């Protein structure tokens, strides 16, 4: 049981890091799309 918990710990942090990267990427893409949309208007 303890070994399983220890193994799961790094995975959780790496998942959070990946999620943060993806979130930032989407945020940047949305910002870029909004800028382009406002320019087209």
Short mmCIF file of C-alpha atoms in Angstrom, two decimals:
data_model
loop_
_atom_site.label_atom_id
_atom_site.label_comp_id
_atom_site.label_asym_id
_atom_site.label_seq_id
_atom_site.Cartn_x
_atom_site.Cartn_y
_atom_site.Cartn_z
CA UNK A 1 0.00 0.00 0.00
CA UNK A 2 2.67 2.51 1.00
CA UNK A 3 4.73 1.77 -2.13
CA UNK A 4 1.66 2.42 -4.29
CA UNK A 5 1.04 5.77 -2.64
CA UNK A 6 4.69 6.78 -3.06
CA UNK A 7 4.55 5.83 -6.75
CA UNK A 8 1.37 7.84 -7.29
CA UNK A 9 2.80 11.05 -5.84
CA UNK A 10 5.17 12.06 -8.71
CA UNK A 11 2.47 11.11 -11.25
CA UNK A 12 0.02 13.56 -9.69
CA UNK A 13 2.49 16.44 -9.83
CA UNK A 14 3.49 15.64 -13.42
CA UNK A 15 -0.18 15.50 -14.41
CA UNK A 16 -0.72 18.89 -12.79
CA UNK A 17 2.29 20.30 -14.64
CA UNK A 18 1.03 18.91 -17.96
CA UNK A 19 -2.46 20.24 -17.28
CA UNK A 20 -1.00 23.67 -16.53
CA UNK A 21 1.01 23.62 -19.78
CA UNK A 22 -2.08 22.67 -21.78
CA UNK A 23 -4.15 25.32 -19.98
CA UNK A 24 -1.60 28.03 -20.77
CA UNK A 25 -1.41 26.89 -24.39
CA UNK A 26 -5.21 27.08 -24.74
CA UNK A 27 -5.22 30.47 -23.02
CA UNK A 28 -2.62 31.79 -25.47
CA UNK A 29 -4.56 30.37 -28.43
CA UNK A 30 -7.79 31.97 -27.22
CA UNK A 31 -6.04 35.31 -26.77
CA UNK A 32 -4.58 35.04 -30.28
CA UNK A 33 -7.97 34.13 -31.78
CA UNK A 34 -9.65 37.03 -29.98
CA UNK A 35 -7.03 39.45 -31.34
CA UNK A 36 -7.53 38.15 -34.90
CA UNK A 37 -11.31 38.36 -34.54
CA UNK A 38 -11.14 41.97 -33.34
CA UNK A 39 -8.82 42.84 -36.24
CA UNK A 40 -11.25 41.31 -38.74
CA UNK A 41 -14.07 43.38 -37.28
#
